[in-house]
């Protein structure tokens, strides 16, 4: 039988949900509730989707997709209301490994602050951790946050000067110089990821939460560029070496968003699960307010705050259990 959480863990998680809502509502944020199904998605070449379709006896079938995050809908609300918003909802990502940190269906906490940037969102997130951490949570999950830029991390753990590696050839040669296997035709982002995942991420400090800031501009995303430097206003938060959150100063230039959509849509054509893209979506940025957004994997957040080692302890009926039950049934 598929394992469930302990009743004590369920109570603790329920309390964490309540505290999260209280934190944002007390600061004037509006809680949104948006669809889990969409006829199109924001294209992200690093993510695979779940596809289904709407069937009706008298209408044409409509392809639909389970959202990988509520960003698609929340930004439409921001464009209409210019209001600080947050949401707790299910999100879905396909074709990822199963294990102690992954489940294809997971809970996302996402929040957007009008007039904010990645720095102010870091302070807000630190305050959130202060408010949520149980008295007996591990010190590694408690503020104050440590901050390190990606360039500082690369230099500290590989000796590389990331500023000088903006060209594909330079990044590939740097990876090979460190003894890593990289295809000579590899894109810049692939070579970067091989170095980061092999030599940097495993040795990031774990004594307290770490904000890894200023991601390279060579990794396409909807974060604002840092003027005059090859980096984005983007950070990720690591707790006990586990990626828990992702933050952007949001890209609000409609033309830049449209360029991103075109580039990523071309790459998504080769995806395991291709999906439709709303080519008119960038139009919402015609008068979009400056803002910053943070996405937190809520299951992981609960896991690290409770000192758990496996996401199966933090959720009911983990997906990996389906395979174990299936194997027993077929045995």
PDB file of C-alpha atoms in Angstrom:
ATOM      1  CA  UNK A   1       0.000   0.000   0.000  1.00  0.00           C
ATOM      2  CA  UNK A   2       1.295   3.476  -0.873  1.00  0.00           C
ATOM      3  CA  UNK A   3       2.711   5.246   2.168  1.00  0.00           C
ATOM      4  CA  UNK A   4       0.969   8.270   3.669  1.00  0.00           C
ATOM      5  CA  UNK A   5       2.347  10.972   5.937  1.00  0.00           C
ATOM      6  CA  UNK A   6       2.138  10.512   9.668  1.00  0.00           C
ATOM      7  CA  UNK A   7      -0.759  12.310  11.316  1.00  0.00           C
ATOM      8  CA  UNK A   8       1.788  14.479  13.161  1.00  0.00           C
ATOM      9  CA  UNK A   9       3.323  15.527   9.834  1.00  0.00           C
ATOM     10  CA  UNK A  10      -0.135  16.303   8.423  1.00  0.00           C
ATOM     11  CA  UNK A  11      -0.887  18.577  11.374  1.00  0.00           C
ATOM     12  CA  UNK A  12       2.481  20.328  11.022  1.00  0.00           C
ATOM     13  CA  UNK A  13       1.962  20.852   7.298  1.00  0.00           C
ATOM     14  CA  UNK A  14      -1.540  22.223   7.860  1.00  0.00           C
ATOM     15  CA  UNK A  15      -0.085  24.722  10.329  1.00  0.00           C
ATOM     16  CA  UNK A  16       2.580  25.739   7.801  1.00  0.00           C
ATOM     17  CA  UNK A  17      -0.111  26.382   5.162  1.00  0.00           C
ATOM     18  CA  UNK A  18      -2.087  28.522   7.625  1.00  0.00           C
ATOM     19  CA  UNK A  19       0.995  30.534   8.632  1.00  0.00           C
ATOM     20  CA  UNK A  20       1.882  31.078   4.970  1.00  0.00           C
ATOM     21  CA  UNK A  21      -1.548  32.518   4.208  1.00  0.00           C
ATOM     22  CA  UNK A  22      -1.437  34.700   7.322  1.00  0.00           C
ATOM     23  CA  UNK A  23       2.008  36.018   6.348  1.00  0.00           C
ATOM     24  CA  UNK A  24       0.900  37.276   2.943  1.00  0.00           C
ATOM     25  CA  UNK A  25      -2.637  38.362   3.839  1.00  0.00           C
ATOM     26  CA  UNK A  26      -1.284  40.457   6.726  1.00  0.00           C
ATOM     27  CA  UNK A  27       0.907  42.289   4.195  1.00  0.00           C
ATOM     28  CA  UNK A  28      -1.977  43.103   1.850  1.00  0.00           C
ATOM     29  CA  UNK A  29      -1.371  40.395  -0.761  1.00  0.00           C
ATOM     30  CA  UNK A  30      -4.411  38.936  -2.519  1.00  0.00           C
ATOM     31  CA  UNK A  31      -4.651  35.152  -2.692  1.00  0.00           C
ATOM     32  CA  UNK A  32      -5.412  33.996  -6.233  1.00  0.00           C
ATOM     33  CA  UNK A  33      -7.048  30.775  -7.388  1.00  0.00           C
ATOM     34  CA  UNK A  34      -6.344  29.928 -11.019  1.00  0.00           C
ATOM     35  CA  UNK A  35      -6.889  26.943 -13.361  1.00  0.00           C
ATOM     36  CA  UNK A  36      -4.632  23.904 -13.277  1.00  0.00           C
ATOM     37  CA  UNK A  37      -5.479  23.232 -16.929  1.00  0.00           C
ATOM     38  CA  UNK A  38      -4.504  25.585 -19.741  1.00  0.00           C
ATOM     39  CA  UNK A  39      -4.818  25.513 -23.553  1.00  0.00           C
ATOM     40  CA  UNK A  40      -1.236  26.807 -23.786  1.00  0.00           C
ATOM     41  CA  UNK A  41       1.809  27.224 -21.563  1.00  0.00           C
ATOM     42  CA  UNK A  42       4.746  29.580 -21.177  1.00  0.00           C
ATOM     43  CA  UNK A  43       7.488  27.827 -23.184  1.00  0.00           C
ATOM     44  CA  UNK A  44      10.412  26.615 -21.070  1.00  0.00           C
ATOM     45  CA  UNK A  45      12.733  24.223 -22.865  1.00  0.00           C
ATOM     46  CA  UNK A  46      13.981  22.759 -19.577  1.00  0.00           C
ATOM     47  CA  UNK A  47      10.489  21.562 -18.549  1.00  0.00           C
ATOM     48  CA  UNK A  48       8.231  18.822 -19.896  1.00  0.00           C
ATOM     49  CA  UNK A  49       4.450  19.021 -19.559  1.00  0.00           C
ATOM     50  CA  UNK A  50       1.529  16.666 -19.054  1.00  0.00           C
ATOM     51  CA  UNK A  51      -0.957  16.742 -21.935  1.00  0.00           C
ATOM     52  CA  UNK A  52      -4.627  15.808 -22.058  1.00  0.00           C
ATOM     53  CA  UNK A  53      -7.669  16.991 -24.013  1.00  0.00           C
ATOM     54  CA  UNK A  54     -11.185  18.241 -23.471  1.00  0.00           C
ATOM     55  CA  UNK A  55     -13.832  16.118 -25.161  1.00  0.00           C
ATOM     56  CA  UNK A  56     -17.397  17.239 -25.892  1.00  0.00           C
ATOM     57  CA  UNK A  57     -20.099  15.451 -27.917  1.00  0.00           C
ATOM     58  CA  UNK A  58     -20.868  18.547 -30.007  1.00  0.00           C
ATOM     59  CA  UNK A  59     -17.637  20.518 -29.993  1.00  0.00           C
ATOM     60  CA  UNK A  60     -14.156  20.090 -31.385  1.00  0.00           C
ATOM     61  CA  UNK A  61     -11.638  18.477 -29.050  1.00  0.00           C
ATOM     62  CA  UNK A  62      -9.317  20.924 -27.307  1.00  0.00           C
ATOM     63  CA  UNK A  63      -5.752  20.016 -26.255  1.00  0.00           C
ATOM     64  CA  UNK A  64      -5.025  21.009 -22.662  1.00  0.00           C
ATOM     65  CA  UNK A  65      -1.956  20.952 -20.431  1.00  0.00           C
ATOM     66  CA  UNK A  66      -1.405  20.715 -16.692  1.00  0.00           C
ATOM     67  CA  UNK A  67       0.417  23.848 -15.570  1.00  0.00           C
ATOM     68  CA  UNK A  68       4.068  23.596 -14.424  1.00  0.00           C
ATOM     69  CA  UNK A  69       3.428  26.744 -12.335  1.00  0.00           C
ATOM     70  CA  UNK A  70       0.604  29.303 -11.924  1.00  0.00           C
ATOM     71  CA  UNK A  71       2.763  32.048 -13.484  1.00  0.00           C
ATOM     72  CA  UNK A  72       0.760  32.006 -16.747  1.00  0.00           C
ATOM     73  CA  UNK A  73      -2.461  33.050 -15.024  1.00  0.00           C
ATOM     74  CA  UNK A  74      -1.027  35.125 -12.172  1.00  0.00           C
ATOM     75  CA  UNK A  75       0.695  37.516 -14.565  1.00  0.00           C
ATOM     76  CA  UNK A  76      -2.594  38.043 -16.392  1.00  0.00           C
ATOM     77  CA  UNK A  77      -4.142  39.008 -13.042  1.00  0.00           C
ATOM     78  CA  UNK A  78      -1.247  41.382 -12.310  1.00  0.00           C
ATOM     79  CA  UNK A  79      -1.651  43.014 -15.730  1.00  0.00           C
ATOM     80  CA  UNK A  80      -5.335  43.662 -14.979  1.00  0.00           C
ATOM     81  CA  UNK A  81      -5.120  44.557 -11.283  1.00  0.00           C
ATOM     82  CA  UNK A  82      -1.561  45.783 -10.536  1.00  0.00           C
ATOM     83  CA  UNK A  83      -1.872  44.066  -7.156  1.00  0.00           C
ATOM     84  CA  UNK A  84       0.499  42.014  -4.999  1.00  0.00           C
ATOM     85  CA  UNK A  85      -0.632  38.390  -5.268  1.00  0.00           C
ATOM     86  CA  UNK A  86       0.231  34.949  -3.927  1.00  0.00           C
ATOM     87  CA  UNK A  87      -0.995  31.438  -4.592  1.00  0.00           C
ATOM     88  CA  UNK A  88      -0.650  27.933  -3.165  1.00  0.00           C
ATOM     89  CA  UNK A  89      -1.587  25.343  -5.767  1.00  0.00           C
ATOM     90  CA  UNK A  90      -0.704  22.062  -7.406  1.00  0.00           C
ATOM     91  CA  UNK A  91       1.772  22.148 -10.291  1.00  0.00           C
ATOM     92  CA  UNK A  92       2.947  19.381 -12.601  1.00  0.00           C
ATOM     93  CA  UNK A  93       6.230  18.525 -14.329  1.00  0.00           C
ATOM     94  CA  UNK A  94       6.770  15.497 -16.515  1.00  0.00           C
ATOM     95  CA  UNK A  95       9.856  13.444 -17.408  1.00  0.00           C
ATOM     96  CA  UNK A  96      11.765  14.221 -14.201  1.00  0.00           C
ATOM     97  CA  UNK A  97      13.479  11.621 -12.073  1.00  0.00           C
ATOM     98  CA  UNK A  98      11.652  10.132  -9.111  1.00  0.00           C
ATOM     99  CA  UNK A  99      13.439  10.074  -5.803  1.00  0.00           C
ATOM    100  CA  UNK A 100      13.783  11.755  -2.467  1.00  0.00           C
ATOM    101  CA  UNK A 101      13.400  15.279  -3.930  1.00  0.00           C
ATOM    102  CA  UNK A 102      10.997  14.888  -6.872  1.00  0.00           C
ATOM    103  CA  UNK A 103       7.312  14.178  -7.355  1.00  0.00           C
ATOM    104  CA  UNK A 104       5.627  14.991 -10.700  1.00  0.00           C
ATOM    105  CA  UNK A 105       2.650  16.540  -8.880  1.00  0.00           C
ATOM    106  CA  UNK A 106       3.722  19.033  -6.234  1.00  0.00           C
ATOM    107  CA  UNK A 107       2.556  22.106  -4.347  1.00  0.00           C
ATOM    108  CA  UNK A 108       3.887  25.482  -5.452  1.00  0.00           C
ATOM    109  CA  UNK A 109       3.900  28.699  -3.455  1.00  0.00           C
ATOM    110  CA  UNK A 110       4.230  31.627  -5.838  1.00  0.00           C
ATOM    111  CA  UNK A 111       4.119  35.343  -4.991  1.00  0.00           C
ATOM    112  CA  UNK A 112       4.593  38.589  -6.909  1.00  0.00           C
ATOM    113  CA  UNK A 113       5.387  42.012  -5.458  1.00  0.00           C
ATOM    114  CA  UNK A 114       4.598  45.159  -7.461  1.00  0.00           C
ATOM    115  CA  UNK A 115       7.570  47.534  -7.533  1.00  0.00           C
ATOM    116  CA  UNK A 116       9.810  44.859  -6.065  1.00  0.00           C
ATOM    117  CA  UNK A 117      13.055  43.437  -7.379  1.00  0.00           C
ATOM    118  CA  UNK A 118      15.100  40.329  -6.648  1.00  0.00           C
ATOM    119  CA  UNK A 119      16.806  42.027  -3.678  1.00  0.00           C
ATOM    120  CA  UNK A 120      13.561  43.043  -1.978  1.00  0.00           C
ATOM    121  CA  UNK A 121      12.133  39.581  -2.689  1.00  0.00           C
ATOM    122  CA  UNK A 122      15.143  38.051  -0.923  1.00  0.00           C
ATOM    123  CA  UNK A 123      14.341  40.111   2.174  1.00  0.00           C
ATOM    124  CA  UNK A 124      10.646  39.164   1.961  1.00  0.00           C
ATOM    125  CA  UNK A 125      11.528  35.483   1.629  1.00  0.00           C
ATOM    126  CA  UNK A 126      13.875  35.694   4.609  1.00  0.00           C
ATOM    127  CA  UNK A 127      11.025  37.212   6.639  1.00  0.00           C
ATOM    128  CA  UNK A 128       8.764  34.382   5.440  1.00  0.00           C
ATOM    129  CA  UNK A 129      11.253  31.808   6.729  1.00  0.00           C
ATOM    130  CA  UNK A 130      11.414  33.628  10.077  1.00  0.00           C
ATOM    131  CA  UNK A 131       7.622  33.466  10.331  1.00  0.00           C
ATOM    132  CA  UNK A 132       7.269  29.838   9.243  1.00  0.00           C
ATOM    133  CA  UNK A 133      10.160  28.017  10.914  1.00  0.00           C
ATOM    134  CA  UNK A 134       8.954  25.806  13.788  1.00  0.00           C
ATOM    135  CA  UNK A 135      10.846  26.244  17.086  1.00  0.00           C
ATOM    136  CA  UNK A 136      12.640  22.920  16.599  1.00  0.00           C
ATOM    137  CA  UNK A 137      13.477  23.346  12.897  1.00  0.00           C
ATOM    138  CA  UNK A 138      17.110  22.613  11.933  1.00  0.00           C
ATOM    139  CA  UNK A 139      19.432  25.617  12.130  1.00  0.00           C
ATOM    140  CA  UNK A 140      20.401  24.929   8.499  1.00  0.00           C
ATOM    141  CA  UNK A 141      16.837  25.925   7.521  1.00  0.00           C
ATOM    142  CA  UNK A 142      16.737  29.136   9.551  1.00  0.00           C
ATOM    143  CA  UNK A 143      17.719  32.714   8.684  1.00  0.00           C
ATOM    144  CA  UNK A 144      19.885  34.670   8.393  1.00  0.00           C
ATOM    145  CA  UNK A 145      20.397  33.799   4.741  1.00  0.00           C
ATOM    146  CA  UNK A 146      23.866  33.556   3.270  1.00  0.00           C
ATOM    147  CA  UNK A 147      24.339  35.233  -0.147  1.00  0.00           C
ATOM    148  CA  UNK A 148      26.764  34.303  -2.914  1.00  0.00           C
ATOM    149  CA  UNK A 149      26.754  35.234  -6.591  1.00  0.00           C
ATOM    150  CA  UNK A 150      27.085  32.553  -9.239  1.00  0.00           C
ATOM    151  CA  UNK A 151      30.389  34.107 -10.342  1.00  0.00           C
ATOM    152  CA  UNK A 152      31.706  33.900  -6.766  1.00  0.00           C
ATOM    153  CA  UNK A 153      30.611  30.266  -6.489  1.00  0.00           C
ATOM    154  CA  UNK A 154      32.288  29.319  -9.776  1.00  0.00           C
ATOM    155  CA  UNK A 155      35.523  30.995  -8.732  1.00  0.00           C
ATOM    156  CA  UNK A 156      35.482  29.476  -5.241  1.00  0.00           C
ATOM    157  CA  UNK A 157      34.785  25.887  -6.302  1.00  0.00           C
ATOM    158  CA  UNK A 158      36.273  25.612  -9.799  1.00  0.00           C
ATOM    159  CA  UNK A 159      38.726  28.510 -10.054  1.00  0.00           C
ATOM    160  CA  UNK A 160      36.938  29.728 -13.195  1.00  0.00           C
ATOM    161  CA  UNK A 161      36.248  33.370 -14.060  1.00  0.00           C
ATOM    162  CA  UNK A 162      32.620  33.175 -15.185  1.00  0.00           C
ATOM    163  CA  UNK A 163      32.744  36.695 -16.683  1.00  0.00           C
ATOM    164  CA  UNK A 164      35.221  35.429 -19.286  1.00  0.00           C
ATOM    165  CA  UNK A 165      33.133  32.397 -20.323  1.00  0.00           C
ATOM    166  CA  UNK A 166      30.278  34.034 -22.228  1.00  0.00           C
ATOM    167  CA  UNK A 167      31.091  32.225 -25.505  1.00  0.00           C
ATOM    168  CA  UNK A 168      30.162  28.583 -26.126  1.00  0.00           C
ATOM    169  CA  UNK A 169      33.696  27.565 -27.077  1.00  0.00           C
ATOM    170  CA  UNK A 170      35.155  29.076 -23.914  1.00  0.00           C
ATOM    171  CA  UNK A 171      32.623  27.324 -21.661  1.00  0.00           C
ATOM    172  CA  UNK A 172      33.144  23.963 -23.387  1.00  0.00           C
ATOM    173  CA  UNK A 173      36.918  24.243 -23.083  1.00  0.00           C
ATOM    174  CA  UNK A 174      36.614  25.249 -19.431  1.00  0.00           C
ATOM    175  CA  UNK A 175      34.508  22.169 -18.706  1.00  0.00           C
ATOM    176  CA  UNK A 176      36.953  19.897 -20.506  1.00  0.00           C
ATOM    177  CA  UNK A 177      39.833  21.512 -18.654  1.00  0.00           C
ATOM    178  CA  UNK A 178      38.167  20.396 -15.433  1.00  0.00           C
ATOM    179  CA  UNK A 179      38.022  16.811 -16.677  1.00  0.00           C
ATOM    180  CA  UNK A 180      34.321  16.853 -17.578  1.00  0.00           C
ATOM    181  CA  UNK A 181      32.860  15.188 -20.665  1.00  0.00           C
ATOM    182  CA  UNK A 182      31.207  17.800 -22.893  1.00  0.00           C
ATOM    183  CA  UNK A 183      30.216  17.414 -26.536  1.00  0.00           C
ATOM    184  CA  UNK A 184      32.022  19.837 -28.851  1.00  0.00           C
ATOM    185  CA  UNK A 185      28.623  20.903 -30.240  1.00  0.00           C
ATOM    186  CA  UNK A 186      27.033  21.420 -26.821  1.00  0.00           C
ATOM    187  CA  UNK A 187      25.092  24.662 -26.312  1.00  0.00           C
ATOM    188  CA  UNK A 188      26.502  27.124 -23.789  1.00  0.00           C
ATOM    189  CA  UNK A 189      23.802  26.320 -21.211  1.00  0.00           C
ATOM    190  CA  UNK A 190      24.504  22.582 -21.379  1.00  0.00           C
ATOM    191  CA  UNK A 191      28.236  23.071 -20.789  1.00  0.00           C
ATOM    192  CA  UNK A 192      27.497  25.481 -17.935  1.00  0.00           C
ATOM    193  CA  UNK A 193      25.089  23.033 -16.312  1.00  0.00           C
ATOM    194  CA  UNK A 194      27.593  20.183 -16.504  1.00  0.00           C
ATOM    195  CA  UNK A 195      30.121  22.266 -14.557  1.00  0.00           C
ATOM    196  CA  UNK A 196      27.564  23.626 -12.106  1.00  0.00           C
ATOM    197  CA  UNK A 197      25.840  20.328 -11.336  1.00  0.00           C
ATOM    198  CA  UNK A 198      29.099  18.361 -11.150  1.00  0.00           C
ATOM    199  CA  UNK A 199      31.421  20.684  -9.268  1.00  0.00           C
ATOM    200  CA  UNK A 200      29.555  23.659  -7.798  1.00  0.00           C
ATOM    201  CA  UNK A 201      26.096  22.678  -6.566  1.00  0.00           C
ATOM    202  CA  UNK A 202      27.286  19.644  -4.529  1.00  0.00           C
ATOM    203  CA  UNK A 203      29.665  21.778  -2.435  1.00  0.00           C
ATOM    204  CA  UNK A 204      27.548  24.887  -1.815  1.00  0.00           C
ATOM    205  CA  UNK A 205      27.509  25.954   1.862  1.00  0.00           C
ATOM    206  CA  UNK A 206      24.816  24.195   3.924  1.00  0.00           C
ATOM    207  CA  UNK A 207      25.214  25.810   7.348  1.00  0.00           C
ATOM    208  CA  UNK A 208      22.266  28.117   6.663  1.00  0.00           C
ATOM    209  CA  UNK A 209      19.956  28.950   3.718  1.00  0.00           C
ATOM    210  CA  UNK A 210      21.929  30.182   0.708  1.00  0.00           C
ATOM    211  CA  UNK A 211      20.775  32.659  -1.920  1.00  0.00           C
ATOM    212  CA  UNK A 212      22.751  31.937  -5.084  1.00  0.00           C
ATOM    213  CA  UNK A 213      22.375  35.207  -6.978  1.00  0.00           C
ATOM    214  CA  UNK A 214      23.006  36.675 -10.431  1.00  0.00           C
ATOM    215  CA  UNK A 215      22.468  33.747 -12.785  1.00  0.00           C
ATOM    216  CA  UNK A 216      24.192  34.009 -16.179  1.00  0.00           C
ATOM    217  CA  UNK A 217      22.289  35.712 -18.989  1.00  0.00           C
ATOM    218  CA  UNK A 218      23.201  32.701 -21.146  1.00  0.00           C
ATOM    219  CA  UNK A 219      20.441  30.770 -19.345  1.00  0.00           C
ATOM    220  CA  UNK A 220      17.283  32.020 -21.042  1.00  0.00           C
ATOM    221  CA  UNK A 221      14.522  33.010 -18.636  1.00  0.00           C
ATOM    222  CA  UNK A 222      12.022  35.789 -18.003  1.00  0.00           C
ATOM    223  CA  UNK A 223      14.295  37.663 -15.580  1.00  0.00           C
ATOM    224  CA  UNK A 224      15.582  41.186 -16.205  1.00  0.00           C
ATOM    225  CA  UNK A 225      19.158  41.634 -17.421  1.00  0.00           C
ATOM    226  CA  UNK A 226      21.692  43.358 -15.171  1.00  0.00           C
ATOM    227  CA  UNK A 227      22.770  46.409 -17.222  1.00  0.00           C
ATOM    228  CA  UNK A 228      26.271  46.123 -18.658  1.00  0.00           C
ATOM    229  CA  UNK A 229      26.950  42.668 -17.206  1.00  0.00           C
ATOM    230  CA  UNK A 230      26.324  39.126 -18.553  1.00  0.00           C
ATOM    231  CA  UNK A 231      23.947  38.214 -15.708  1.00  0.00           C
ATOM    232  CA  UNK A 232      20.265  38.256 -14.792  1.00  0.00           C
ATOM    233  CA  UNK A 233      18.469  39.591 -11.722  1.00  0.00           C
ATOM    234  CA  UNK A 234      17.691  36.056 -10.637  1.00  0.00           C
ATOM    235  CA  UNK A 235      18.476  33.977  -7.580  1.00  0.00           C
ATOM    236  CA  UNK A 236      17.781  30.480  -6.349  1.00  0.00           C
ATOM    237  CA  UNK A 237      17.531  29.515  -2.699  1.00  0.00           C
ATOM    238  CA  UNK A 238      19.267  26.396  -1.405  1.00  0.00           C
ATOM    239  CA  UNK A 239      18.524  24.844   1.977  1.00  0.00           C
ATOM    240  CA  UNK A 240      20.717  21.918   3.100  1.00  0.00           C
ATOM    241  CA  UNK A 241      21.942  21.740  -0.505  1.00  0.00           C
ATOM    242  CA  UNK A 242      18.377  21.410  -1.849  1.00  0.00           C
ATOM    243  CA  UNK A 243      16.984  23.915  -4.352  1.00  0.00           C
ATOM    244  CA  UNK A 244      13.828  25.302  -2.727  1.00  0.00           C
ATOM    245  CA  UNK A 245      13.028  28.621  -4.456  1.00  0.00           C
ATOM    246  CA  UNK A 246      13.572  30.585  -7.656  1.00  0.00           C
ATOM    247  CA  UNK A 247      13.242  34.379  -7.959  1.00  0.00           C
ATOM    248  CA  UNK A 248      13.290  36.908 -10.807  1.00  0.00           C
ATOM    249  CA  UNK A 249      13.100  40.618 -11.140  1.00  0.00           C
ATOM    250  CA  UNK A 250      10.495  40.036 -13.818  1.00  0.00           C
ATOM    251  CA  UNK A 251      11.133  40.898 -17.447  1.00  0.00           C
ATOM    252  CA  UNK A 252       8.330  43.341 -18.314  1.00  0.00           C
ATOM    253  CA  UNK A 253       9.469  44.559 -21.741  1.00  0.00           C
ATOM    254  CA  UNK A 254       6.912  43.140 -24.190  1.00  0.00           C
ATOM    255  CA  UNK A 255       9.406  42.880 -27.051  1.00  0.00           C
ATOM    256  CA  UNK A 256      11.946  41.033 -24.912  1.00  0.00           C
ATOM    257  CA  UNK A 257       9.210  38.663 -23.690  1.00  0.00           C
ATOM    258  CA  UNK A 258       8.128  38.046 -27.304  1.00  0.00           C
ATOM    259  CA  UNK A 259      11.745  37.271 -28.276  1.00  0.00           C
ATOM    260  CA  UNK A 260      11.968  34.797 -25.389  1.00  0.00           C
ATOM    261  CA  UNK A 261       8.718  33.131 -26.463  1.00  0.00           C
ATOM    262  CA  UNK A 262       9.970  32.726 -30.039  1.00  0.00           C
ATOM    263  CA  UNK A 263      13.321  31.286 -28.970  1.00  0.00           C
ATOM    264  CA  UNK A 264      11.870  28.873 -26.421  1.00  0.00           C
ATOM    265  CA  UNK A 265       8.967  27.837 -28.680  1.00  0.00           C
ATOM    266  CA  UNK A 266      11.487  26.709 -31.315  1.00  0.00           C
ATOM    267  CA  UNK A 267      13.254  24.550 -28.728  1.00  0.00           C
ATOM    268  CA  UNK A 268       9.957  23.182 -27.380  1.00  0.00           C
ATOM    269  CA  UNK A 269       9.143  21.812 -30.830  1.00  0.00           C
ATOM    270  CA  UNK A 270      11.647  19.049 -29.999  1.00  0.00           C
ATOM    271  CA  UNK A 271      10.148  18.344 -26.565  1.00  0.00           C
ATOM    272  CA  UNK A 272       8.883  14.938 -25.478  1.00  0.00           C
ATOM    273  CA  UNK A 273       5.496  16.594 -24.968  1.00  0.00           C
ATOM    274  CA  UNK A 274       5.190  19.610 -27.295  1.00  0.00           C
ATOM    275  CA  UNK A 275       2.601  22.151 -26.190  1.00  0.00           C
ATOM    276  CA  UNK A 276       0.776  25.124 -27.633  1.00  0.00           C
ATOM    277  CA  UNK A 277       2.078  28.647 -27.000  1.00  0.00           C
ATOM    278  CA  UNK A 278      -0.108  31.754 -26.813  1.00  0.00           C
ATOM    279  CA  UNK A 279       1.643  34.094 -29.249  1.00  0.00           C
ATOM    280  CA  UNK A 280      -0.453  36.999 -27.934  1.00  0.00           C
ATOM    281  CA  UNK A 281       0.627  36.508 -24.329  1.00  0.00           C
ATOM    282  CA  UNK A 282       3.490  39.061 -24.575  1.00  0.00           C
ATOM    283  CA  UNK A 283       0.845  41.729 -25.279  1.00  0.00           C
ATOM    284  CA  UNK A 284      -0.082  41.800 -21.570  1.00  0.00           C
ATOM    285  CA  UNK A 285       3.282  43.483 -20.952  1.00  0.00           C
ATOM    286  CA  UNK A 286       2.289  46.629 -22.845  1.00  0.00           C
ATOM    287  CA  UNK A 287       1.600  48.372 -19.518  1.00  0.00           C
ATOM    288  CA  UNK A 288       2.859  45.782 -17.053  1.00  0.00           C
ATOM    289  CA  UNK A 289       4.119  47.110 -13.698  1.00  0.00           C
ATOM    290  CA  UNK A 290       7.687  46.477 -12.537  1.00  0.00           C
ATOM    291  CA  UNK A 291       7.586  43.531 -10.153  1.00  0.00           C
ATOM    292  CA  UNK A 292       9.443  40.561  -8.743  1.00  0.00           C
ATOM    293  CA  UNK A 293       8.223  36.988  -8.435  1.00  0.00           C
ATOM    294  CA  UNK A 294       9.268  34.047  -6.273  1.00  0.00           C
ATOM    295  CA  UNK A 295       8.325  30.389  -6.742  1.00  0.00           C
ATOM    296  CA  UNK A 296       8.859  28.017  -3.802  1.00  0.00           C
ATOM    297  CA  UNK A 297       8.465  24.266  -3.891  1.00  0.00           C
ATOM    298  CA  UNK A 298       6.206  24.031  -0.848  1.00  0.00           C
ATOM    299  CA  UNK A 299       6.718  20.285  -0.325  1.00  0.00           C
ATOM    300  CA  UNK A 300      10.481  20.829  -0.193  1.00  0.00           C
ATOM    301  CA  UNK A 301      10.046  23.844   2.073  1.00  0.00           C
ATOM    302  CA  UNK A 302       8.076  21.735   4.552  1.00  0.00           C
ATOM    303  CA  UNK A 303      10.590  18.912   4.215  1.00  0.00           C
ATOM    304  CA  UNK A 304      13.643  21.032   5.076  1.00  0.00           C
ATOM    305  CA  UNK A 305      11.905  22.906   7.891  1.00  0.00           C
ATOM    306  CA  UNK A 306      10.902  19.617   9.513  1.00  0.00           C
ATOM    307  CA  UNK A 307      14.351  18.074   9.061  1.00  0.00           C
ATOM    308  CA  UNK A 308      12.972  15.373   6.752  1.00  0.00           C
ATOM    309  CA  UNK A 309      15.249  13.626   4.253  1.00  0.00           C
ATOM    310  CA  UNK A 310      12.703  12.355   1.716  1.00  0.00           C
ATOM    311  CA  UNK A 311       9.825  14.172   0.024  1.00  0.00           C
ATOM    312  CA  UNK A 312       7.750  11.051   0.614  1.00  0.00           C
ATOM    313  CA  UNK A 313       7.641  12.084   4.282  1.00  0.00           C
ATOM    314  CA  UNK A 314       6.208  15.498   3.348  1.00  0.00           C
ATOM    315  CA  UNK A 315       3.324  14.484   1.044  1.00  0.00           C
ATOM    316  CA  UNK A 316       0.570  11.896   0.961  1.00  0.00           C
ATOM    317  CA  UNK A 317       0.703   9.102  -1.630  1.00  0.00           C
ATOM    318  CA  UNK A 318       4.038   9.901  -3.360  1.00  0.00           C
ATOM    319  CA  UNK A 319       4.107   8.984  -7.033  1.00  0.00           C
ATOM    320  CA  UNK A 320       7.031   6.589  -6.595  1.00  0.00           C
ATOM    321  CA  UNK A 321       4.752   4.406  -4.487  1.00  0.00           C
ATOM    322  CA  UNK A 322       2.534   3.729  -7.492  1.00  0.00           C
ATOM    323  CA  UNK A 323       5.381   1.828  -9.136  1.00  0.00           C
ATOM    324  CA  UNK A 324       6.039  -0.217  -6.011  1.00  0.00           C
ATOM    325  CA  UNK A 325       2.354  -1.135  -5.749  1.00  0.00           C
ATOM    326  CA  UNK A 326       2.238  -1.995  -9.452  1.00  0.00           C
ATOM    327  CA  UNK A 327       5.278  -4.270  -9.103  1.00  0.00           C
ATOM    328  CA  UNK A 328       3.680  -6.083  -6.154  1.00  0.00           C
ATOM    329  CA  UNK A 329       0.401  -6.493  -8.061  1.00  0.00           C
ATOM    330  CA  UNK A 330       2.163  -7.948 -11.097  1.00  0.00           C
ATOM    331  CA  UNK A 331       4.447 -10.234  -9.049  1.00  0.00           C
TER     332      UNK A 331
END
